[in-house]
PDB file of C-alpha atoms and ligand atoms in Angstrom:
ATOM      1  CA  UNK A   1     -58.567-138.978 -90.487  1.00 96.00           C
ATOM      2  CA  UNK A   2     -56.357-141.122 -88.292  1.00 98.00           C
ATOM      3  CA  UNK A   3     -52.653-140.960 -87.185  1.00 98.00           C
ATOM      4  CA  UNK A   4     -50.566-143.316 -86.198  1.00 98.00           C
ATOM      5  CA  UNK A   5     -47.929-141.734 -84.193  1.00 97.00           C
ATOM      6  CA  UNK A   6     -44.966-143.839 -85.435  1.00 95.00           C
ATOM      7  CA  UNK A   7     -45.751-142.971 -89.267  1.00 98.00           C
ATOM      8  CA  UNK A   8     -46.785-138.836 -88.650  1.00 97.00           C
ATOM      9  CA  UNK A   9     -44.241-136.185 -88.644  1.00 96.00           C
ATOM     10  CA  UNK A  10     -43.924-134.392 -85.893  1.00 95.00           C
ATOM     11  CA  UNK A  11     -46.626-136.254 -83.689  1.00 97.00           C
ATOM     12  CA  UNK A  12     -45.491-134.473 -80.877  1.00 95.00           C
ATOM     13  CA  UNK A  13     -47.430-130.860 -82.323  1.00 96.00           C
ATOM     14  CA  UNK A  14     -50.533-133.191 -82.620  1.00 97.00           C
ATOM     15  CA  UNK A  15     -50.438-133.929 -79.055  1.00 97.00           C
ATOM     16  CA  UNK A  16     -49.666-131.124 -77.156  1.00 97.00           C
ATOM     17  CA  UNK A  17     -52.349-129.765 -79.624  1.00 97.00           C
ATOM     18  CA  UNK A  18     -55.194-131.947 -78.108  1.00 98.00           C
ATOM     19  CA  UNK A  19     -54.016-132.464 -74.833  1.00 98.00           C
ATOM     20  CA  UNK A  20     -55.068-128.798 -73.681  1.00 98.00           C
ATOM     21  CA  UNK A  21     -54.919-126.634 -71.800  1.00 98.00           C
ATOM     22  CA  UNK A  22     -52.127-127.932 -69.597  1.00 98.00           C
ATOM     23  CA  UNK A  23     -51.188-126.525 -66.030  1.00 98.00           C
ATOM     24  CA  UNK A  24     -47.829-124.859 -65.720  1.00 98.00           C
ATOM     25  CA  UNK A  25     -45.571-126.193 -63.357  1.00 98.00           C
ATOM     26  CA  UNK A  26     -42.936-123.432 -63.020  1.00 98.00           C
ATOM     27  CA  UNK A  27     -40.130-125.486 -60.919  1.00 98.00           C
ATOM     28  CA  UNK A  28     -37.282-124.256 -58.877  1.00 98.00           C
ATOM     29  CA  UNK A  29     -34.501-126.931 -57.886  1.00 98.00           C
ATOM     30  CA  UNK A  30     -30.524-126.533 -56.693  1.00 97.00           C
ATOM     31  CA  UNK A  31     -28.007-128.047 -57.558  1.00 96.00           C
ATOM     32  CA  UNK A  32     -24.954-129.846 -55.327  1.00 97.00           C
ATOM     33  CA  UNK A  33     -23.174-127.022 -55.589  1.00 96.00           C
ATOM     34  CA  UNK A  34     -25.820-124.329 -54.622  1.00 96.00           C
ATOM     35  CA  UNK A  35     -27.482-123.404 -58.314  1.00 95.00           C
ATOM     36  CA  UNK A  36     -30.332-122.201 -58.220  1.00 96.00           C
ATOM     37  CA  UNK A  37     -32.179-123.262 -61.250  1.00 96.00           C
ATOM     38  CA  UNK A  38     -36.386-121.960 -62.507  1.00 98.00           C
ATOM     39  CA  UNK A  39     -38.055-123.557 -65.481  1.00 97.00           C
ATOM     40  CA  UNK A  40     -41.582-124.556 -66.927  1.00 98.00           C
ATOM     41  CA  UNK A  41     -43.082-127.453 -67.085  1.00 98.00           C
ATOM     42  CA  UNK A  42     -46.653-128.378 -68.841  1.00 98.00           C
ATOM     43  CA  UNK A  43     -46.245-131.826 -68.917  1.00 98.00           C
ATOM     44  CA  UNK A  44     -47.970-131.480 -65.345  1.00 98.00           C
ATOM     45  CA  UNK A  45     -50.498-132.550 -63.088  1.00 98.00           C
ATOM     46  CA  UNK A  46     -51.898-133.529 -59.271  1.00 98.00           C
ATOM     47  CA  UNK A  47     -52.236-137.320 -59.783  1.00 98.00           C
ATOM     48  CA  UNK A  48     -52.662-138.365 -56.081  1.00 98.00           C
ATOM     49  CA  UNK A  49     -54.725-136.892 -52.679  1.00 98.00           C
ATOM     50  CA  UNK A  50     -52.687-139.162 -50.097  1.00 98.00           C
ATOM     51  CA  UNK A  51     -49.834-138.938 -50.344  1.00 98.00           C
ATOM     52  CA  UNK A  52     -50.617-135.665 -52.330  1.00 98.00           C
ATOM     53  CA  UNK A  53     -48.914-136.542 -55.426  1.00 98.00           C
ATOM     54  CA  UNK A  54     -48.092-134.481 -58.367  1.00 98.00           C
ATOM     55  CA  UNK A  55     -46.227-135.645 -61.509  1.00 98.00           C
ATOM     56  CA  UNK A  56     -44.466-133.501 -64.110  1.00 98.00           C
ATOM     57  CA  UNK A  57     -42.016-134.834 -67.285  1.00 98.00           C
ATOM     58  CA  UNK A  58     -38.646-133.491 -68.877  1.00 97.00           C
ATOM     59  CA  UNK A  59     -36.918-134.261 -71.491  1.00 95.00           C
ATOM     60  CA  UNK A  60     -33.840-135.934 -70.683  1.00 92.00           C
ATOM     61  CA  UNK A  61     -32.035-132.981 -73.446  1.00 87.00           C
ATOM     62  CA  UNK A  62     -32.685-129.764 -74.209  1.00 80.00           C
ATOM     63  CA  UNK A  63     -31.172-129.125 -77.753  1.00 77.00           C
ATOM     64  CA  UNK A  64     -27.438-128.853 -76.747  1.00 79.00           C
ATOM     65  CA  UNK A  65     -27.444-129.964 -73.164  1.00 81.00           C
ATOM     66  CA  UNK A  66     -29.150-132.063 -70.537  1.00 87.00           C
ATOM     67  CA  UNK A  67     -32.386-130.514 -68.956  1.00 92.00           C
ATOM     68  CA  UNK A  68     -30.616-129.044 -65.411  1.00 94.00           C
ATOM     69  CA  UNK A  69     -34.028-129.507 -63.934  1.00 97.00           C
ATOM     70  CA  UNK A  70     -34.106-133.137 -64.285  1.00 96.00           C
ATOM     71  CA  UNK A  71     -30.459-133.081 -63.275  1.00 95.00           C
ATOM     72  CA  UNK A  72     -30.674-131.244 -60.166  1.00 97.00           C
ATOM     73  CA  UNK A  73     -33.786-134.033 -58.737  1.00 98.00           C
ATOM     74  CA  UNK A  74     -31.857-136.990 -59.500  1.00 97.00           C
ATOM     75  CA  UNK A  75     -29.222-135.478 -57.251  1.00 98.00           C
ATOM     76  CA  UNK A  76     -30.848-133.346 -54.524  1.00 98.00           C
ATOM     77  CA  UNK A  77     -34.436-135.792 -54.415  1.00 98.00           C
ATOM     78  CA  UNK A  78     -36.338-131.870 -53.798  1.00 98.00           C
ATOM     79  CA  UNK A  79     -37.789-128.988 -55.397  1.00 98.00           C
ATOM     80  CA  UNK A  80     -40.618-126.218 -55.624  1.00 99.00           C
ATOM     81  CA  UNK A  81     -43.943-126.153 -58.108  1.00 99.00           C
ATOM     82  CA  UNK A  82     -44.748-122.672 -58.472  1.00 98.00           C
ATOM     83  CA  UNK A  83     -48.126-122.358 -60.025  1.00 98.00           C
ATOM     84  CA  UNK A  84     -47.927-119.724 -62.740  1.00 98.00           C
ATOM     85  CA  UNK A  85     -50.401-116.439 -62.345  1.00 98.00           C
ATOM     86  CA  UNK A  86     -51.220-114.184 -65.295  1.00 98.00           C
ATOM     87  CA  UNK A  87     -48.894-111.738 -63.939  1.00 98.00           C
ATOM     88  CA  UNK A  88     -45.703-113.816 -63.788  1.00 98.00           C
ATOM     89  CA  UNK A  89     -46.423-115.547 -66.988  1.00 98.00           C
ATOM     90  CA  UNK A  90     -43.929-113.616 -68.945  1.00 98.00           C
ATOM     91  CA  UNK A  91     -41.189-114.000 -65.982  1.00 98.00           C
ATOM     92  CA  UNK A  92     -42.012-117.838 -66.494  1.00 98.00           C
ATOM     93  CA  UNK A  93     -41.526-117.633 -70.654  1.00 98.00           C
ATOM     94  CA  UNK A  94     -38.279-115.789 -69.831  1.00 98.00           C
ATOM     95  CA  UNK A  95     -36.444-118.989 -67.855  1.00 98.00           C
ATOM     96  CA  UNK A  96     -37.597-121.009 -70.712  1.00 96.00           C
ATOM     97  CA  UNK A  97     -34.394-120.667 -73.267  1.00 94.00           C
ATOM     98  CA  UNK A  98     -31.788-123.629 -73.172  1.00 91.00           C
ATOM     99  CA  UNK A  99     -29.500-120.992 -70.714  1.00 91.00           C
ATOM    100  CA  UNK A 100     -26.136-123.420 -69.208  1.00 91.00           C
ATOM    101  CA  UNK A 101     -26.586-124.136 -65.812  1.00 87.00           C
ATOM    102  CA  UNK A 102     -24.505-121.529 -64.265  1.00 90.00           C
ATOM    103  CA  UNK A 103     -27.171-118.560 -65.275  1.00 90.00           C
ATOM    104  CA  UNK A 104     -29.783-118.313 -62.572  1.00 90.00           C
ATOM    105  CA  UNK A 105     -32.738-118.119 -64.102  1.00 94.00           C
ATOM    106  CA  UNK A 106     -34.480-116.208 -61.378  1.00 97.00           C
ATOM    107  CA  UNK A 107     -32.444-112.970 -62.193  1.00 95.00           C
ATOM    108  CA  UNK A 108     -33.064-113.790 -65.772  1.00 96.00           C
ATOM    109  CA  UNK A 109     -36.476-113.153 -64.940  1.00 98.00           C
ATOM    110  CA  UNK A 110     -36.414-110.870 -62.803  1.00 98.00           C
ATOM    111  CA  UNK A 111     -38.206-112.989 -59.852  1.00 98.00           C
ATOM    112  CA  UNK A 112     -37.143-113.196 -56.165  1.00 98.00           C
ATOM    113  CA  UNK A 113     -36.318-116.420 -54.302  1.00 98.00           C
ATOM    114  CA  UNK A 114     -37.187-116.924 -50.882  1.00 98.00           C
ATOM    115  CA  UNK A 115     -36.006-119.581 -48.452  1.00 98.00           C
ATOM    116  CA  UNK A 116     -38.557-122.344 -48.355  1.00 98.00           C
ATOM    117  CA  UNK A 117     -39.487-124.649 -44.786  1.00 98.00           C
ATOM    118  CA  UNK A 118     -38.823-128.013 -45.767  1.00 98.00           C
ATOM    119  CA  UNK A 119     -36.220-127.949 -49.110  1.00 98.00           C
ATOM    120  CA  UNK A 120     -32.962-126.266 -50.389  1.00 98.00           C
ATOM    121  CA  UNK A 121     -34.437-125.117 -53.711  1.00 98.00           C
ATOM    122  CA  UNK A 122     -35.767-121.907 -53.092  1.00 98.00           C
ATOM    123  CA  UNK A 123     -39.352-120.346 -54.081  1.00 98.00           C
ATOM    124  CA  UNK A 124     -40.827-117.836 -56.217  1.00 98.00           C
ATOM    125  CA  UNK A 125     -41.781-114.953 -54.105  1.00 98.00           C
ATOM    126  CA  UNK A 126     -44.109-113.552 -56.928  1.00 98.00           C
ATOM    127  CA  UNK A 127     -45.650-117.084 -57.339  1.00 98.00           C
ATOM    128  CA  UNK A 128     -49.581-117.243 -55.502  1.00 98.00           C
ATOM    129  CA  UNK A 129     -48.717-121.199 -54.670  1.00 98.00           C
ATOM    130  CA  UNK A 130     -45.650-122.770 -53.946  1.00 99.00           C
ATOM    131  CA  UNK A 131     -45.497-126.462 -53.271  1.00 99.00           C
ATOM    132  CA  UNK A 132     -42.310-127.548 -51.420  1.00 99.00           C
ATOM    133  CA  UNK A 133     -41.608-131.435 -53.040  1.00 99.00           C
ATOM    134  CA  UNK A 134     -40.278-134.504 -52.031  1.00 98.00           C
ATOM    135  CA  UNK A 135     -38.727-137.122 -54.961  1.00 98.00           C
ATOM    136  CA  UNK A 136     -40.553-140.237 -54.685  1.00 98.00           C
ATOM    137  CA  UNK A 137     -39.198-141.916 -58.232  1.00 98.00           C
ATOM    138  CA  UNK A 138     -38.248-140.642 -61.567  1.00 98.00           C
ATOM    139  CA  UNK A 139     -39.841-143.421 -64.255  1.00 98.00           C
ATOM    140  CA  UNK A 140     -37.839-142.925 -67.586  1.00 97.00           C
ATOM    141  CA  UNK A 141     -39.823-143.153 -70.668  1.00 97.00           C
ATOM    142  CA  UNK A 142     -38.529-143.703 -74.234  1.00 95.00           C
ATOM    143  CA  UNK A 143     -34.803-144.191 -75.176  1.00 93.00           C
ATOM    144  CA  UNK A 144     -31.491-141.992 -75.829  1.00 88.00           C
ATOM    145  CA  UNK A 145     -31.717-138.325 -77.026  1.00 83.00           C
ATOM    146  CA  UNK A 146     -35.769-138.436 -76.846  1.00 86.00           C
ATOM    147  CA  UNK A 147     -36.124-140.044 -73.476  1.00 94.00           C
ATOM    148  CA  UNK A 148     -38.003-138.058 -70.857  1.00 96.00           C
ATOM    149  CA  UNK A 149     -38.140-138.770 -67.387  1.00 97.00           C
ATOM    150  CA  UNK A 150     -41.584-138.868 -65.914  1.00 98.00           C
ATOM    151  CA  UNK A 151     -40.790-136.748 -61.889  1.00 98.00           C
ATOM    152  CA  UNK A 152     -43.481-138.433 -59.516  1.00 99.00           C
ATOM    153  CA  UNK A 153     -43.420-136.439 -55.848  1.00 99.00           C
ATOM    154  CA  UNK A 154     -45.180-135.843 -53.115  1.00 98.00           C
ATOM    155  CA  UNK A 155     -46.048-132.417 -51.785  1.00 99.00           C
ATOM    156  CA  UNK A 156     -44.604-131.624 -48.498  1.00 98.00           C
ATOM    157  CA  UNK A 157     -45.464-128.471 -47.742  1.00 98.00           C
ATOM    158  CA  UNK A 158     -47.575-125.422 -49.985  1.00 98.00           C
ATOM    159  CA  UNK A 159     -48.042-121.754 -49.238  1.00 98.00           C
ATOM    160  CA  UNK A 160     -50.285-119.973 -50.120  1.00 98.00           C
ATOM    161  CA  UNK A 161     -50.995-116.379 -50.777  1.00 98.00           C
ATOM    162  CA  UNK A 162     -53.879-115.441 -47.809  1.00 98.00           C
ATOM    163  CA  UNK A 163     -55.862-113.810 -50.114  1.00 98.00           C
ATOM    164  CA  UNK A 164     -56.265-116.857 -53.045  1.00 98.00           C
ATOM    165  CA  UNK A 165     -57.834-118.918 -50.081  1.00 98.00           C
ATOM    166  CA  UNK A 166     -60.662-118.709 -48.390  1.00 96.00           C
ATOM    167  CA  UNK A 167     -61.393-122.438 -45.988  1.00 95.00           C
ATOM    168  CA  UNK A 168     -60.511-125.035 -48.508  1.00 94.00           C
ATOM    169  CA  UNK A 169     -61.941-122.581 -51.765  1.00 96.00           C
ATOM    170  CA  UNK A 170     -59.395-121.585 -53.847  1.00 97.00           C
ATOM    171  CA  UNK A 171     -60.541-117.874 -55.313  1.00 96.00           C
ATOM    172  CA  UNK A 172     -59.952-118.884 -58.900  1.00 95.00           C
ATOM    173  CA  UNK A 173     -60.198-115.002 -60.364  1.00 95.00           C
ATOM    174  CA  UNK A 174     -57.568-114.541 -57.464  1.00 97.00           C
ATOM    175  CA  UNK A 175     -54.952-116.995 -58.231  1.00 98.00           C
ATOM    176  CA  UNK A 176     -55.403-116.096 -61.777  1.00 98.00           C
ATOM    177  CA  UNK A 177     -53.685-119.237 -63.523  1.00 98.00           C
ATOM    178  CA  UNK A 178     -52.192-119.452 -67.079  1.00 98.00           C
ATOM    179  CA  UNK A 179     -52.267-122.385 -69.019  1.00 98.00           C
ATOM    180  CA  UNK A 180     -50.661-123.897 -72.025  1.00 98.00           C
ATOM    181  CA  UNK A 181     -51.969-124.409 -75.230  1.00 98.00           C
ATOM    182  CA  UNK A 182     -49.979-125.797 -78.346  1.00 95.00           C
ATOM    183  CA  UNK A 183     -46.959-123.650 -79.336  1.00 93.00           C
ATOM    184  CA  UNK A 184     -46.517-120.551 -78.283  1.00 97.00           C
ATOM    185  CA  UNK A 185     -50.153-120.282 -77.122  1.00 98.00           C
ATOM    186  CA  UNK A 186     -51.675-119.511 -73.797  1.00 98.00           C
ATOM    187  CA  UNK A 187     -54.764-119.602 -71.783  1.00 98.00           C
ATOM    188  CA  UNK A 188     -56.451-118.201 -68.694  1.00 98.00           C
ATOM    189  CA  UNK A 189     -59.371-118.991 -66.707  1.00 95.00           C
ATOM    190  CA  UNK A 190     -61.817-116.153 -66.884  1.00 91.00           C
ATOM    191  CA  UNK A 191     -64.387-118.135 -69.148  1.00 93.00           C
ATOM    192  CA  UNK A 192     -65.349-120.575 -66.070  1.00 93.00           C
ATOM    193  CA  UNK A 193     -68.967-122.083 -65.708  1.00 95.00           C
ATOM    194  CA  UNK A 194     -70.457-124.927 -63.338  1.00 96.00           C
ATOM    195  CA  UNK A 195     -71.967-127.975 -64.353  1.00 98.00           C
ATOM    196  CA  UNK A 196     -73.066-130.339 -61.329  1.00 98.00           C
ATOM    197  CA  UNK A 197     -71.560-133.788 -61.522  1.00 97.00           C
ATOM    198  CA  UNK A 198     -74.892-136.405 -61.229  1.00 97.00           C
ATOM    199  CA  UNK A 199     -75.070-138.870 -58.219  1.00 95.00           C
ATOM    200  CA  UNK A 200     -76.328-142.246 -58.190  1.00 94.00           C
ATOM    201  CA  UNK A 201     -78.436-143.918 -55.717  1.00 91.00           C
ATOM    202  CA  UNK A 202     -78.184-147.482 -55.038  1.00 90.00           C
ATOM    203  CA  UNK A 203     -81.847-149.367 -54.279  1.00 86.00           C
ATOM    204  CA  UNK A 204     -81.130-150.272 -50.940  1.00 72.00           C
ATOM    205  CA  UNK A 205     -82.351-154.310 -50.856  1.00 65.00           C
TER     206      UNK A 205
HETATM  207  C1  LIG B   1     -44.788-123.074 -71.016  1.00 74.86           C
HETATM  208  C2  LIG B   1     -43.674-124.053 -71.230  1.00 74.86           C
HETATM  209  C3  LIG B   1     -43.848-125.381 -70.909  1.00 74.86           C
HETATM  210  C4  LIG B   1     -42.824-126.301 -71.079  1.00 74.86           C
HETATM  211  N1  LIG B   1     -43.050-127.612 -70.768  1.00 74.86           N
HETATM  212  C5  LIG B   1     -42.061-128.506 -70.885  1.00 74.86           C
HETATM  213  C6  LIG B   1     -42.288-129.864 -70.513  1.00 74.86           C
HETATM  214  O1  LIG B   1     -43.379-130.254 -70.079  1.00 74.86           O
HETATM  215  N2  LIG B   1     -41.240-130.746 -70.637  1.00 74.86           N
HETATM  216  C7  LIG B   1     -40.029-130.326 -71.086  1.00 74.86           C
HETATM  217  O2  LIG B   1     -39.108-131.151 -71.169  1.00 74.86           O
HETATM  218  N3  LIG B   1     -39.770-129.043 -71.439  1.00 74.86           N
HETATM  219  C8  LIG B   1     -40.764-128.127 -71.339  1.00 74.86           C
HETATM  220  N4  LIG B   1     -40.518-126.817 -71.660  1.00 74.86           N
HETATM  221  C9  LIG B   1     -39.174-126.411 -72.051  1.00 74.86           C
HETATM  222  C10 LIG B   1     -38.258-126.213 -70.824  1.00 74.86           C
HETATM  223  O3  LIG B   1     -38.789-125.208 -69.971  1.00 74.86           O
HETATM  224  C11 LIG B   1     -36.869-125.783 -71.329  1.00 74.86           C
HETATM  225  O4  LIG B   1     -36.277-126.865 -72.018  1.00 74.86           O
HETATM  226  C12 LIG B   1     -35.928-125.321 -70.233  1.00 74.86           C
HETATM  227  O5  LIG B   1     -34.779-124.748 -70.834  1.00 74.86           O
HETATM  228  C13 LIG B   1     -35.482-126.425 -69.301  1.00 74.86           C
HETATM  229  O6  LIG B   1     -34.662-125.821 -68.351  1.00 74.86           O
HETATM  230  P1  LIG B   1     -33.575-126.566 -67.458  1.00 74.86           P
HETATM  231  O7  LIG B   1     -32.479-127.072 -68.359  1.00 74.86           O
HETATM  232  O8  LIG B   1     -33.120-125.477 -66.561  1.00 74.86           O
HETATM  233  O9  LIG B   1     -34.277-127.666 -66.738  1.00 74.86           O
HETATM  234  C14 LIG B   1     -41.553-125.884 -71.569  1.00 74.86           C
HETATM  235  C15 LIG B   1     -41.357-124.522 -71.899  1.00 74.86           C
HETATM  236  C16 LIG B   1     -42.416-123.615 -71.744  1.00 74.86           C
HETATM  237  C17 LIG B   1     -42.218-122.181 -72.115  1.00 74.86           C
END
């Protein structure tokens, strides 16, 4: 079978259906005014090692309103990743409804926010990772209602919980991530195996 995206209903089910599993990025931002605001992202990913670069999208709307997320960025140029642990994953569903931007999601959820170093938005206390970010651009892609606008930024500053790190390993069974699947359909890591990536050796001349 193939699909052409412009002809098949609902394309977007086919590909958040193949593109999978998909990190988490559970972001905190603040508004002008001082609103706190905490929602998920799996339209995510570490695209860059210098600058250390990670991308995530929104949708411009949300069903009745504009995404506050997205909102908050354009106007502050900051916010927090919080990578998502099996043990918060249900704090992170929680944040996920279309709430107006007065609610605070993190006492929707049940989560604490701590001051971070370098940025206004707060963190997620109960978060293993949290990486502080800088705005570098916001690319829009598509057009009106639909359009989503791609967040490209560079990590300033990330703490970690002592115990997920040990040198530069990251204790995988530790941090205990959650990833997305299609739907309403989840994934963790504790299947893991190695495979060792092949080298190859130039003849010298
Ligand atoms: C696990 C998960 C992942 C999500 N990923 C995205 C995403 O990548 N892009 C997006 O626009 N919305 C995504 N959403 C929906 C947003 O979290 C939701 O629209 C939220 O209300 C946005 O909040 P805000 O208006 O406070 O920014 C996701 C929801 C969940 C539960």
């Amino acid at each position: 079978m193939k699909i052409d995206p412009n002809t098949f209903e609902n394309f977007n089910r086919v590909l958040t259906g193949v593109v999978v599993p998909r990190p988490i990025a559970f972001v905190s931002s603040i508004s002008p005014e001082g609103i706190v605001n905490l929602a998920p992202f799996s339209f995510f990913n570490a695209v860059s090692y210098s600058p250390p670069t990670i991308v995530f999208s929104a949708a411009r709307h949300a069903g009745w309103k504009e995404k506050d997320t997205l909102a908050n960025i354009e106007a502050t140029g900051e916010f927090v990743v919080n990578i998502v642990s099996e043990d918060i994953a249900e704090a992170m569903n929680s944040t996920a409804a279309e709430f107006p931007a007065e609610v605070d999601e993190f006492e929707i959820a049940g989560l604490t926010a701590l001051p971070s170093d370098t940025v206004k938005s707060p963190r997620v206390a109960e978060s293993p990772v949290n990486m502080e970010c800088r705005l570098n651009q916001i690319v829009t892609i598509g057009e009106g209602k639909s359009s989503h606008g791609l967040v490209i930024a560079e990590v300033v500053l990330l703490h970690i919980r002592d115990d997920v790190i040990n040198g530069h390993r990251i204790d995988q069974q530790r941090l205990k991530p959650v990833g997305r699947l299609a739907g309403n359909m989840y994934c963790t890591t504790l299947d893991t195996y190695e495979m060792i990536r092949p080298t190859y050796k130039r003849d010298e001349v």
